[in-house]
PDB file of C-alpha atoms and ligand atoms in Angstrom:
ATOM      1  CA  MET A 713      -0.065  -0.101  -0.077  1.00 90.00           C
ATOM      2  CA  ARG A 714       1.531   3.267  -0.983  1.00 96.00           C
ATOM      3  CA  GLU A 715       0.645   6.580   0.749  1.00 96.00           C
ATOM      4  CA  LEU A 716      -1.203   8.131  -2.192  1.00 98.00           C
ATOM      5  CA  ASP A 717      -2.988   5.017  -3.311  1.00 97.00           C
ATOM      6  CA  SER A 718      -6.697   5.697  -4.861  1.00 96.00           C
ATOM      7  CA  GLN A 719      -6.240   9.656  -4.521  1.00 98.00           C
ATOM      8  CA  VAL A 720      -6.295  11.923  -7.512  1.00 98.00           C
ATOM      9  CA  ALA A 721      -3.681  14.760  -7.981  1.00 98.00           C
ATOM     10  CA  VAL A 722      -3.537  17.824 -10.373  1.00 99.00           C
ATOM     11  CA  VAL A 723      -0.276  19.381 -11.196  1.00 99.00           C
ATOM     12  CA  THR A 724      -0.197  22.545 -13.132  1.00 98.00           C
ATOM     13  CA  GLY A 725       2.838  23.438 -15.281  1.00 98.00           C
ATOM     14  CA  GLY A 726       3.572  19.618 -15.321  1.00 98.00           C
ATOM     15  CA  SER A 727       5.043  19.499 -18.753  1.00 98.00           C
ATOM     16  CA  ARG A 728       8.611  19.982 -17.586  1.00 97.00           C
ATOM     17  CA  GLY A 729      11.136  20.710 -14.933  1.00 98.00           C
ATOM     18  CA  ILE A 730       9.879  20.868 -11.297  1.00 98.00           C
ATOM     19  CA  GLY A 731       6.411  20.172 -12.514  1.00 98.00           C
ATOM     20  CA  ARG A 732       7.169  17.026 -14.264  1.00 98.00           C
ATOM     21  CA  ALA A 733       9.180  15.714 -11.226  1.00 98.00           C
ATOM     22  CA  ILE A 734       6.367  16.385  -8.937  1.00 98.00           C
ATOM     23  CA  ALA A 735       3.745  14.657 -11.167  1.00 98.00           C
ATOM     24  CA  LEU A 736       5.932  11.542 -11.565  1.00 98.00           C
ATOM     25  CA  GLU A 737       6.854  11.487  -7.896  1.00 98.00           C
ATOM     26  CA  LEU A 738       3.042  11.477  -6.925  1.00 98.00           C
ATOM     27  CA  GLY A 739       2.563   8.838  -9.389  1.00 98.00           C
ATOM     28  CA  ARG A 740       5.016   6.773  -7.669  1.00 98.00           C
ATOM     29  CA  ALA A 741       3.339   7.318  -4.340  1.00 98.00           C
ATOM     30  CA  GLY A 742       0.223   5.728  -5.961  1.00 98.00           C
ATOM     31  CA  ALA A 743      -1.814   8.786  -7.193  1.00 98.00           C
ATOM     32  CA  ALA A 744      -3.652   9.192 -10.465  1.00 98.00           C
ATOM     33  CA  VAL A 745      -2.276  12.229 -11.943  1.00 98.00           C
ATOM     34  CA  ALA A 746      -3.667  14.919 -14.176  1.00 98.00           C
ATOM     35  CA  VAL A 747      -0.960  16.733 -15.732  1.00 98.00           C
ATOM     36  CA  VAL A 748      -1.920  20.156 -16.706  1.00 98.00           C
ATOM     37  CA  ALA A 749       0.139  22.625 -19.122  1.00 98.00           C
ATOM     38  CA  ARG A 750      -0.866  25.082 -21.587  1.00 98.00           C
ATOM     39  CA  SER A 751      -0.246  22.741 -24.355  1.00 97.00           C
ATOM     40  CA  GLU A 752      -1.953  19.258 -24.230  1.00 98.00           C
ATOM     41  CA  ASP A 753       0.956  17.791 -26.463  1.00 98.00           C
ATOM     42  CA  ARG A 754       3.569  18.916 -24.018  1.00 98.00           C
ATOM     43  CA  ALA A 755       1.614  17.865 -20.971  1.00 98.00           C
ATOM     44  CA  ARG A 756       1.606  14.260 -22.603  1.00 98.00           C
ATOM     45  CA  GLU A 757       5.249  14.126 -22.918  1.00 98.00           C
ATOM     46  CA  THR A 758       5.015  13.827 -18.886  1.00 98.00           C
ATOM     47  CA  ALA A 759       1.861  11.886 -18.624  1.00 98.00           C
ATOM     48  CA  ASP A 760       3.272   9.338 -20.969  1.00 98.00           C
ATOM     49  CA  LEU A 761       6.030   8.719 -18.399  1.00 98.00           C
ATOM     50  CA  LEU A 762       3.635   8.227 -15.334  1.00 98.00           C
ATOM     51  CA  GLU A 763       3.913   4.668 -13.801  1.00 93.00           C
ATOM     52  CA  GLY A 764       0.111   4.543 -13.018  1.00 95.00           C
ATOM     53  CA  PRO A 765      -2.946   6.232 -14.223  1.00 98.00           C
ATOM     54  CA  GLY A 766      -3.377   9.771 -15.205  1.00 98.00           C
ATOM     55  CA  PHE A 767      -3.824  11.826 -18.374  1.00 98.00           C
ATOM     56  CA  ALA A 768      -2.647  15.171 -20.120  1.00 98.00           C
ATOM     57  CA  LEU A 769      -4.768  18.108 -20.207  1.00 98.00           C
ATOM     58  CA  ALA A 770      -4.484  21.776 -21.624  1.00 98.00           C
ATOM     59  CA  CYS A 771      -5.256  24.503 -19.358  1.00 98.00           C
ATOM     60  CA  ASP A 772      -3.742  28.242 -19.070  1.00 98.00           C
ATOM     61  CA  VAL A 773      -4.190  28.799 -15.356  1.00 98.00           C
ATOM     62  CA  ALA A 774      -4.518  32.464 -15.730  1.00 98.00           C
ATOM     63  CA  ASP A 775      -7.901  31.700 -17.479  1.00 98.00           C
ATOM     64  CA  PRO A 776     -10.678  31.338 -14.674  1.00 97.00           C
ATOM     65  CA  ASP A 777     -13.078  29.496 -17.192  1.00 97.00           C
ATOM     66  CA  GLU A 778     -10.303  27.057 -18.199  1.00 98.00           C
ATOM     67  CA  CYS A 779      -9.695  26.260 -14.414  1.00 97.00           C
ATOM     68  CA  LYS A 780     -13.314  25.441 -13.754  1.00 96.00           C
ATOM     69  CA  ASP A 781     -13.377  23.019 -16.814  1.00 97.00           C
ATOM     70  CA  LEU A 782     -10.256  21.675 -15.556  1.00 97.00           C
ATOM     71  CA  ALA A 783     -11.479  20.811 -12.259  1.00 97.00           C
ATOM     72  CA  ALA A 784     -14.798  19.211 -13.931  1.00 97.00           C
ATOM     73  CA  ALA A 785     -12.549  17.202 -16.379  1.00 98.00           C
ATOM     74  CA  VAL A 786     -10.367  15.673 -14.003  1.00 98.00           C
ATOM     75  CA  THR A 787     -13.217  14.658 -11.624  1.00 98.00           C
ATOM     76  CA  GLU A 788     -15.062  13.082 -14.647  1.00 98.00           C
ATOM     77  CA  ARG A 789     -12.014  11.205 -15.689  1.00 98.00           C
ATOM     78  CA  LEU A 790     -10.171  10.259 -12.543  1.00 98.00           C
ATOM     79  CA  GLY A 791     -12.684  11.071  -9.786  1.00 98.00           C
ATOM     80  CA  PRO A 792     -12.750  13.547  -7.024  1.00 98.00           C
ATOM     81  CA  ILE A 793      -9.571  15.743  -6.678  1.00 98.00           C
ATOM     82  CA  ASP A 794      -7.436  14.956  -3.395  1.00 98.00           C
ATOM     83  CA  VAL A 795      -4.379  16.992  -4.266  1.00 99.00           C
ATOM     84  CA  LEU A 796      -3.734  20.166  -6.021  1.00 99.00           C
ATOM     85  CA  VAL A 797      -0.166  21.326  -6.655  1.00 99.00           C
ATOM     86  CA  ASN A 798      -0.195  24.881  -8.116  1.00 99.00           C
ATOM     87  CA  ASN A 799       3.276  24.733  -9.793  1.00 98.00           C
ATOM     88  CA  ALA A 800       2.944  26.848 -13.184  1.00 98.00           C
ATOM     89  CA  GLY A 801       4.989  29.813 -12.975  1.00 98.00           C
ATOM     90  CA  ILE A 802       6.864  32.184 -15.346  1.00 98.00           C
ATOM     91  CA  THR A 803       9.462  34.953 -14.929  1.00 97.00           C
ATOM     92  CA  ARG A 804       9.744  38.237 -16.936  1.00 98.00           C
ATOM     93  CA  ASP A 805      12.803  39.704 -15.051  1.00 96.00           C
ATOM     94  CA  ASN A 806      13.995  43.224 -15.359  1.00 97.00           C
ATOM     95  CA  ILE A 807      14.882  46.241 -13.245  1.00 98.00           C
ATOM     96  CA  LEU A 808      11.966  48.227 -11.903  1.00 98.00           C
ATOM     97  CA  VAL A 809      12.408  51.178 -14.232  1.00 98.00           C
ATOM     98  CA  ARG A 810      12.476  48.876 -17.216  1.00 98.00           C
ATOM     99  CA  LEU A 811       9.735  46.472 -16.163  1.00 98.00           C
ATOM    100  CA  LYS A 812       6.762  46.938 -18.690  1.00 98.00           C
ATOM    101  CA  ASP A 813       3.040  46.776 -17.430  1.00 98.00           C
ATOM    102  CA  GLU A 814       2.713  43.618 -19.547  1.00 98.00           C
ATOM    103  CA  ASP A 815       5.661  42.026 -17.805  1.00 98.00           C
ATOM    104  CA  TRP A 816       4.016  42.887 -14.337  1.00 98.00           C
ATOM    105  CA  ASP A 817       0.622  41.696 -15.596  1.00 98.00           C
ATOM    106  CA  ALA A 818       1.673  38.404 -17.091  1.00 98.00           C
ATOM    107  CA  VAL A 819       3.817  37.213 -14.072  1.00 98.00           C
ATOM    108  CA  LEU A 820       1.193  38.240 -11.518  1.00 98.00           C
ATOM    109  CA  GLU A 821      -1.527  36.601 -13.741  1.00 98.00           C
ATOM    110  CA  THR A 822      -0.031  33.216 -13.910  1.00 98.00           C
ATOM    111  CA  ASN A 823       1.933  32.844 -10.877  1.00 98.00           C
ATOM    112  CA  LEU A 824      -0.812  34.389  -8.272  1.00 98.00           C
ATOM    113  CA  ARG A 825      -4.233  34.746  -9.994  1.00 98.00           C
ATOM    114  CA  GLY A 826      -3.403  31.366 -11.510  1.00 98.00           C
ATOM    115  CA  ALA A 827      -3.366  29.685  -8.097  1.00 98.00           C
ATOM    116  CA  PHE A 828      -6.405  31.490  -7.096  1.00 98.00           C
ATOM    117  CA  ASN A 829      -8.462  30.148 -10.086  1.00 98.00           C
ATOM    118  CA  THR A 830      -7.413  26.438  -9.726  1.00 98.00           C
ATOM    119  CA  THR A 831      -7.852  26.536  -5.759  1.00 98.00           C
ATOM    120  CA  ARG A 832     -11.007  28.340  -6.087  1.00 98.00           C
ATOM    121  CA  ALA A 833     -12.006  25.576  -8.770  1.00 98.00           C
ATOM    122  CA  VAL A 834     -11.158  22.587  -6.629  1.00 98.00           C
ATOM    123  CA  ALA A 835     -11.808  23.758  -3.006  1.00 98.00           C
ATOM    124  CA  ARG A 836     -15.510  23.240  -2.755  1.00 97.00           C
ATOM    125  CA  GLY A 837     -15.146  19.599  -3.734  1.00 98.00           C
ATOM    126  CA  MET A 838     -12.464  19.054  -1.083  1.00 98.00           C
ATOM    127  CA  MET A 839     -14.463  21.190   1.612  1.00 98.00           C
ATOM    128  CA  LYS A 840     -17.545  18.758   1.017  1.00 98.00           C
ATOM    129  CA  ARG A 841     -15.525  15.631   1.334  1.00 98.00           C
ATOM    130  CA  ARG A 842     -13.629  17.178   4.173  1.00 98.00           C
ATOM    131  CA  SER A 843     -10.234  16.280   2.953  1.00 98.00           C
ATOM    132  CA  GLY A 844      -7.572  17.642   0.536  1.00 98.00           C
ATOM    133  CA  ARG A 845      -4.154  18.872   0.332  1.00 98.00           C
ATOM    134  CA  ILE A 846      -3.163  22.042  -1.695  1.00 99.00           C
ATOM    135  CA  ILE A 847       0.604  22.866  -2.247  1.00 99.00           C
ATOM    136  CA  ASN A 848       1.670  26.029  -3.775  1.00 99.00           C
ATOM    137  CA  ILE A 849       5.205  26.432  -5.206  1.00 99.00           C
ATOM    138  CA  ALA A 850       6.359  29.587  -4.183  1.00 99.00           C
ATOM    139  CA  SER A 851      10.030  30.699  -3.908  1.00 98.00           C
ATOM    140  CA  VAL A 852      12.685  31.928  -1.624  1.00 98.00           C
ATOM    141  CA  VAL A 853      12.688  35.188  -3.472  1.00 98.00           C
ATOM    142  CA  GLY A 854       8.934  35.639  -2.121  1.00 98.00           C
ATOM    143  CA  LEU A 855      10.452  35.855   1.375  1.00 98.00           C
ATOM    144  CA  THR A 856      13.744  37.545   0.727  1.00 98.00           C
ATOM    145  CA  GLY A 857      13.167  39.734  -2.636  1.00 98.00           C
ATOM    146  CA  ASN A 858      15.422  40.089  -5.496  1.00 96.00           C
ATOM    147  CA  ARG A 859      16.988  42.489  -7.655  1.00 95.00           C
ATOM    148  CA  GLY A 860      15.511  42.603 -11.169  1.00 96.00           C
ATOM    149  CA  GLN A 861      12.597  40.245 -10.021  1.00 97.00           C
ATOM    150  CA  ALA A 862      10.036  42.765  -8.364  1.00 98.00           C
ATOM    151  CA  ASN A 863       7.228  41.416 -10.284  1.00 98.00           C
ATOM    152  CA  TYR A 864       8.113  37.569  -9.590  1.00 98.00           C
ATOM    153  CA  ALA A 865       8.888  38.348  -5.976  1.00 98.00           C
ATOM    154  CA  ALA A 866       5.532  40.078  -5.517  1.00 99.00           C
ATOM    155  CA  SER A 867       3.815  37.124  -7.102  1.00 99.00           C
ATOM    156  CA  LYS A 868       5.395  34.549  -4.854  1.00 99.00           C
ATOM    157  CA  ALA A 869       5.232  36.711  -1.649  1.00 99.00           C
ATOM    158  CA  GLY A 870       1.498  37.014  -2.744  1.00 99.00           C
ATOM    159  CA  LEU A 871       1.285  33.271  -3.194  1.00 99.00           C
ATOM    160  CA  ILE A 872       2.577  32.845   0.485  1.00 99.00           C
ATOM    161  CA  GLY A 873      -0.126  35.297   1.890  1.00 99.00           C
ATOM    162  CA  PHE A 874      -2.815  33.364  -0.154  1.00 99.00           C
ATOM    163  CA  THR A 875      -1.507  29.986   1.171  1.00 99.00           C
ATOM    164  CA  LYS A 876      -1.921  31.087   4.797  1.00 99.00           C
ATOM    165  CA  SER A 877      -5.207  32.809   4.228  1.00 99.00           C
ATOM    166  CA  VAL A 878      -6.669  29.703   2.424  1.00 99.00           C
ATOM    167  CA  ALA A 879      -5.142  27.522   5.196  1.00 99.00           C
ATOM    168  CA  GLN A 880      -7.093  29.562   7.947  1.00 98.00           C
ATOM    169  CA  GLU A 881     -10.354  29.065   5.781  1.00 98.00           C
ATOM    170  CA  LEU A 882     -10.221  25.493   5.148  1.00 98.00           C
ATOM    171  CA  ALA A 883      -8.708  24.043   8.025  1.00 98.00           C
ATOM    172  CA  ALA A 884     -11.942  23.293   9.514  1.00 98.00           C
ATOM    173  CA  ARG A 885     -12.952  21.241   6.694  1.00 98.00           C
ATOM    174  CA  GLY A 886      -9.955  19.013   6.925  1.00 98.00           C
ATOM    175  CA  VAL A 887      -8.273  20.743   3.934  1.00 99.00           C
ATOM    176  CA  LEU A 888      -4.497  21.353   4.400  1.00 99.00           C
ATOM    177  CA  VAL A 889      -2.712  24.284   2.342  1.00 99.00           C
ATOM    178  CA  ASN A 890       0.973  24.699   2.311  1.00 99.00           C
ATOM    179  CA  ALA A 891       3.770  26.436   0.192  1.00 99.00           C
ATOM    180  CA  VAL A 892       7.191  24.924  -0.892  1.00 99.00           C
ATOM    181  CA  ALA A 893       9.812  27.602  -1.395  1.00 99.00           C
ATOM    182  CA  PRO A 894      12.549  26.428  -3.625  1.00 98.00           C
ATOM    183  CA  GLY A 895      16.006  28.065  -3.993  1.00 98.00           C
ATOM    184  CA  PHE A 896      17.797  27.684  -6.929  1.00 97.00           C
ATOM    185  CA  ILE A 897      16.980  24.667  -9.004  1.00 98.00           C
ATOM    186  CA  GLU A 898      18.381  23.693 -12.105  1.00 96.00           C
ATOM    187  CA  THR A 899      15.578  23.799 -14.844  1.00 95.00           C
ATOM    188  CA  ASP A 900      14.837  25.573 -18.098  1.00 93.00           C
ATOM    189  CA  MET A 901      13.797  28.646 -15.995  1.00 91.00           C
ATOM    190  CA  THR A 902      17.279  28.959 -14.545  1.00 91.00           C
ATOM    191  CA  ALA A 903      19.129  27.643 -17.546  1.00 91.00           C
ATOM    192  CA  ASP A 904      19.863  31.085 -19.020  1.00 89.00           C
ATOM    193  CA  LEU A 905      21.171  32.602 -15.967  1.00 88.00           C
ATOM    194  CA  PRO A 906      24.625  34.313 -16.490  1.00 90.00           C
ATOM    195  CA  GLU A 907      27.654  32.228 -15.327  1.00 91.00           C
ATOM    196  CA  GLU A 908      28.638  35.269 -13.113  1.00 92.00           C
ATOM    197  CA  ALA A 909      25.338  35.333 -11.203  1.00 89.00           C
ATOM    198  CA  ARG A 910      25.342  31.566 -11.035  1.00 92.00           C
ATOM    199  CA  ASP A 911      28.693  31.702  -9.313  1.00 93.00           C
ATOM    200  CA  ALA A 912      27.502  34.400  -6.869  1.00 92.00           C
ATOM    201  CA  LEU A 913      24.364  32.353  -6.115  1.00 92.00           C
ATOM    202  CA  PHE A 914      26.510  28.827  -5.518  1.00 94.00           C
ATOM    203  CA  GLU A 915      28.706  30.702  -3.031  1.00 96.00           C
ATOM    204  CA  ARG A 916      25.496  31.397  -0.836  1.00 96.00           C
ATOM    205  CA  ILE A 917      24.336  27.676  -0.724  1.00 98.00           C
ATOM    206  CA  PRO A 918      25.772  26.034   2.264  1.00 98.00           C
ATOM    207  CA  LEU A 919      25.016  22.648   1.104  1.00 98.00           C
ATOM    208  CA  GLY A 920      27.306  23.455  -1.941  1.00 96.00           C
ATOM    209  CA  ARG A 921      25.088  22.412  -4.712  1.00 96.00           C
ATOM    210  CA  PHE A 922      22.250  23.762  -6.878  1.00 97.00           C
ATOM    211  CA  GLY A 923      19.074  22.047  -6.225  1.00 98.00           C
ATOM    212  CA  THR A 924      17.298  19.443  -8.539  1.00 98.00           C
ATOM    213  CA  SER A 925      13.524  19.146  -9.594  1.00 98.00           C
ATOM    214  CA  GLN A 926      13.532  15.886  -7.479  1.00 98.00           C
ATOM    215  CA  ASP A 927      14.525  17.916  -4.190  1.00 98.00           C
ATOM    216  CA  ILE A 928      11.214  19.761  -4.644  1.00 98.00           C
ATOM    217  CA  ALA A 929       9.252  16.734  -5.706  1.00 98.00           C
ATOM    218  CA  GLY A 930      10.264  15.064  -2.437  1.00 98.00           C
ATOM    219  CA  ALA A 931       9.224  17.913  -0.354  1.00 98.00           C
ATOM    220  CA  VAL A 932       5.702  17.999  -2.296  1.00 99.00           C
ATOM    221  CA  ARG A 933       5.209  14.282  -1.701  1.00 98.00           C
ATOM    222  CA  PHE A 934       5.870  14.629   2.121  1.00 98.00           C
ATOM    223  CA  LEU A 935       3.129  17.315   2.394  1.00 98.00           C
ATOM    224  CA  THR A 936       0.728  15.325   0.307  1.00 98.00           C
ATOM    225  CA  GLY A 937       1.283  12.196   2.552  1.00 98.00           C
ATOM    226  CA  PRO A 938       0.177  11.016   6.105  1.00 97.00           C
ATOM    227  CA  ALA A 939       3.176  12.313   7.655  1.00 98.00           C
ATOM    228  CA  ALA A 940       2.152  15.668   7.157  1.00 98.00           C
ATOM    229  CA  ALA A 941      -1.309  15.388   8.649  1.00 98.00           C
ATOM    230  CA  TYR A 942      -0.732  18.026  11.152  1.00 98.00           C
ATOM    231  CA  ILE A 943       1.049  20.731   9.095  1.00 98.00           C
ATOM    232  CA  THR A 944      -0.913  23.577   7.540  1.00 99.00           C
ATOM    233  CA  GLY A 945      -0.249  27.276   6.368  1.00 99.00           C
ATOM    234  CA  GLN A 946       3.396  26.616   6.304  1.00 99.00           C
ATOM    235  CA  VAL A 947       6.096  27.588   4.006  1.00 98.00           C
ATOM    236  CA  LEU A 948       8.675  24.649   3.624  1.00 98.00           C
ATOM    237  CA  VAL A 949      12.051  26.289   2.136  1.00 98.00           C
ATOM    238  CA  VAL A 950      14.067  23.679   0.040  1.00 98.00           C
ATOM    239  CA  ASP A 951      17.140  25.682  -0.870  1.00 98.00           C
ATOM    240  CA  GLY A 952      20.230  23.967   0.416  1.00 98.00           C
ATOM    241  CA  GLY A 953      20.201  26.416   3.375  1.00 98.00           C
ATOM    242  CA  MET A 954      20.487  29.316   1.143  1.00 97.00           C
ATOM    243  CA  VAL A 955      17.858  31.342   3.206  1.00 97.00           C
ATOM    244  CA  MET A 956      17.809  30.731   7.163  1.00 95.00           C
TER     245      MET A 956
HETATM  246  P1  LIG B 200       9.704  25.878 -15.990  1.00 94.94           P
HETATM  247  O1  LIG B 200       9.674  27.301 -16.755  1.00 94.94           O
HETATM  248  O2  LIG B 200      10.791  24.661 -16.374  1.00 94.94           O
HETATM  249  O3  LIG B 200       8.275  24.987 -15.950  1.00 94.94           O
HETATM  250  C1  LIG B 200       7.267  25.920 -15.887  1.00 94.94           C
HETATM  251  C2  LIG B 200       6.013  25.229 -16.089  1.00 94.94           C
HETATM  252  O4  LIG B 200       4.848  25.856 -15.966  1.00 94.94           O
HETATM  253  C3  LIG B 200       6.013  24.808 -17.529  1.00 94.94           C
HETATM  254  O5  LIG B 200       5.398  23.645 -17.753  1.00 94.94           O
HETATM  255  C4  LIG B 200       5.089  25.796 -18.211  1.00 94.94           C
HETATM  256  O6  LIG B 200       4.604  25.499 -19.518  1.00 94.94           O
HETATM  257  C5  LIG B 200       3.995  25.994 -17.143  1.00 94.94           C
HETATM  258  N1  LIG B 200       3.338  27.261 -17.434  1.00 94.94           N
HETATM  259  C6  LIG B 200       3.813  28.418 -17.468  1.00 94.94           C
HETATM  260  N2  LIG B 200       2.537  29.315 -17.518  1.00 94.94           N
HETATM  261  C7  LIG B 200       1.462  28.524 -17.578  1.00 94.94           C
HETATM  262  C8  LIG B 200       0.106  28.980 -17.621  1.00 94.94           C
HETATM  263  N3  LIG B 200      -0.435  30.078 -17.608  1.00 94.94           N
HETATM  264  N4  LIG B 200      -0.732  27.905 -17.502  1.00 94.94           N
HETATM  265  C9  LIG B 200      -0.428  26.372 -17.406  1.00 94.94           C
HETATM  266  N5  LIG B 200       0.828  26.003 -17.335  1.00 94.94           N
HETATM  267  C10 LIG B 200       1.907  27.221 -17.430  1.00 94.94           C
HETATM  268  O7  LIG B 200      10.073  26.363 -14.596  1.00 94.94           O
HETATM  269  P2  LIG B 200      10.330  25.432 -13.157  1.00 94.94           P
HETATM  270  O8  LIG B 200      11.716  26.011 -12.820  1.00 94.94           O
HETATM  271  O9  LIG B 200      10.051  23.949 -13.339  1.00 94.94           O
HETATM  272  O10 LIG B 200       9.361  26.172 -12.100  1.00 94.94           O
HETATM  273  C11 LIG B 200       8.448  25.566 -11.707  1.00 94.94           C
HETATM  274  C12 LIG B 200       7.929  26.393 -10.446  1.00 94.94           C
HETATM  275  O11 LIG B 200       8.696  26.485  -9.514  1.00 94.94           O
HETATM  276  C13 LIG B 200       7.465  27.891 -10.865  1.00 94.94           C
HETATM  277  O12 LIG B 200       6.226  28.399 -10.112  1.00 94.94           O
HETATM  278  C14 LIG B 200       8.539  28.511 -10.432  1.00 94.94           C
HETATM  279  O13 LIG B 200       8.302  29.861 -10.391  1.00 94.94           O
HETATM  280  C15 LIG B 200       8.997  27.911  -9.184  1.00 94.94           C
HETATM  281  N6  LIG B 200      10.403  28.192  -8.569  1.00 94.94           N
HETATM  282  C16 LIG B 200      11.499  27.594  -9.486  1.00 94.94           C
HETATM  283  C17 LIG B 200      12.837  27.889  -9.208  1.00 94.94           C
HETATM  284  C18 LIG B 200      13.896  27.383  -9.910  1.00 94.94           C
HETATM  285  O14 LIG B 200      14.974  27.695  -9.564  1.00 94.94           O
HETATM  286  N7  LIG B 200      13.883  26.758 -11.150  1.00 94.94           N
HETATM  287  C19 LIG B 200      13.054  28.321  -7.893  1.00 94.94           C
HETATM  288  C20 LIG B 200      11.840  28.859  -7.052  1.00 94.94           C
HETATM  289  C21 LIG B 200      10.694  28.628  -7.605  1.00 94.94           C
END
C-alpha cells in the first residue's frame, strides 16, 4: 500500500522541470495524476512517463473559465480531486524602471491569479469531502525579494499570503494548504542565468550544490502524505540552506 493509492492529484505546469518531477513522484506514491500545461501535447510528454493512471490536459491557469473546466474534466475522468499542486509559473525579469506593464501583469496573472483560479475551482469539492491537500510552489525570493524580480517576488510573496489565508479558511474542513519555497533549482527557467550570477548564487548555498527538481518533488510528496497530517499554512523552504 503506497501513501497516495486511490488518490487523484492535479499538477499545473507539469510538462517539464519541477512540475514534471512532482507529477512523476506523486504517481510513484500511488496517485492518479492529471498533468496540466497550456499545451496538451507537451503535458502528454510527462503523462506518458507516469507509472500509474493519469492523463494530460490543456489549461491556461491564468484563465478562470479554463480552470473551472479543468476541475470538472479531472473529476469526470479520474474522480474527486484529493491533491492540487499549483506549480505553473513564469518569470519576466527586469529592473524596476525597465519593467513593462505587460511583464508585471503576465507574471501576476500566471503565478498568483493562476493559483487562485485553480484553488477556487477545486476547494468546494475538497471541503465537501472534508479532506484535501493544496501545495503552492512559491520561491525563496517571495521571502527575501530579489533585484530584477520585483514582479516575480511580489507574485511569490502574494502566493505565500494566499497560502496562509486559505489554510485558515479551509482547516476546519480538513483541507491542508502549504507552500514549498525552492531556492535555485536547475531547470529551463534558470538555464539562461549568466555564469557570473550562477557563481555568486552558488557561494550562498551552504549545502554546496544547486537543487534538482527531485529535491522539490520529495518535499511535495511529504506534504501530500500522512506524515504531514498536522501541518498547514506553512512555507517549507527547500534551498540547500541559502535562506535561514
Ligand atoms: P519551467 O519554466 O521549467 O516550467 C514551468 C511550467 O509552467 C511549464 O510546464 C510551463 O508550461 C508551465 N506554465 C507556465 N505558464 C502557465 C500557464 N499560464 N498555465 C499553465 N501552465 C503554465 O519552470 P520550473 O523551474 O520548473 O518552475 C516551476 C515552479 O517552481 C514555478 O512556479 C517557479 O516559479 C518555481 N520556482 C522555480 C525555481 C527554480 O530555480 N527553477 C526557484 C523557485 C521557484
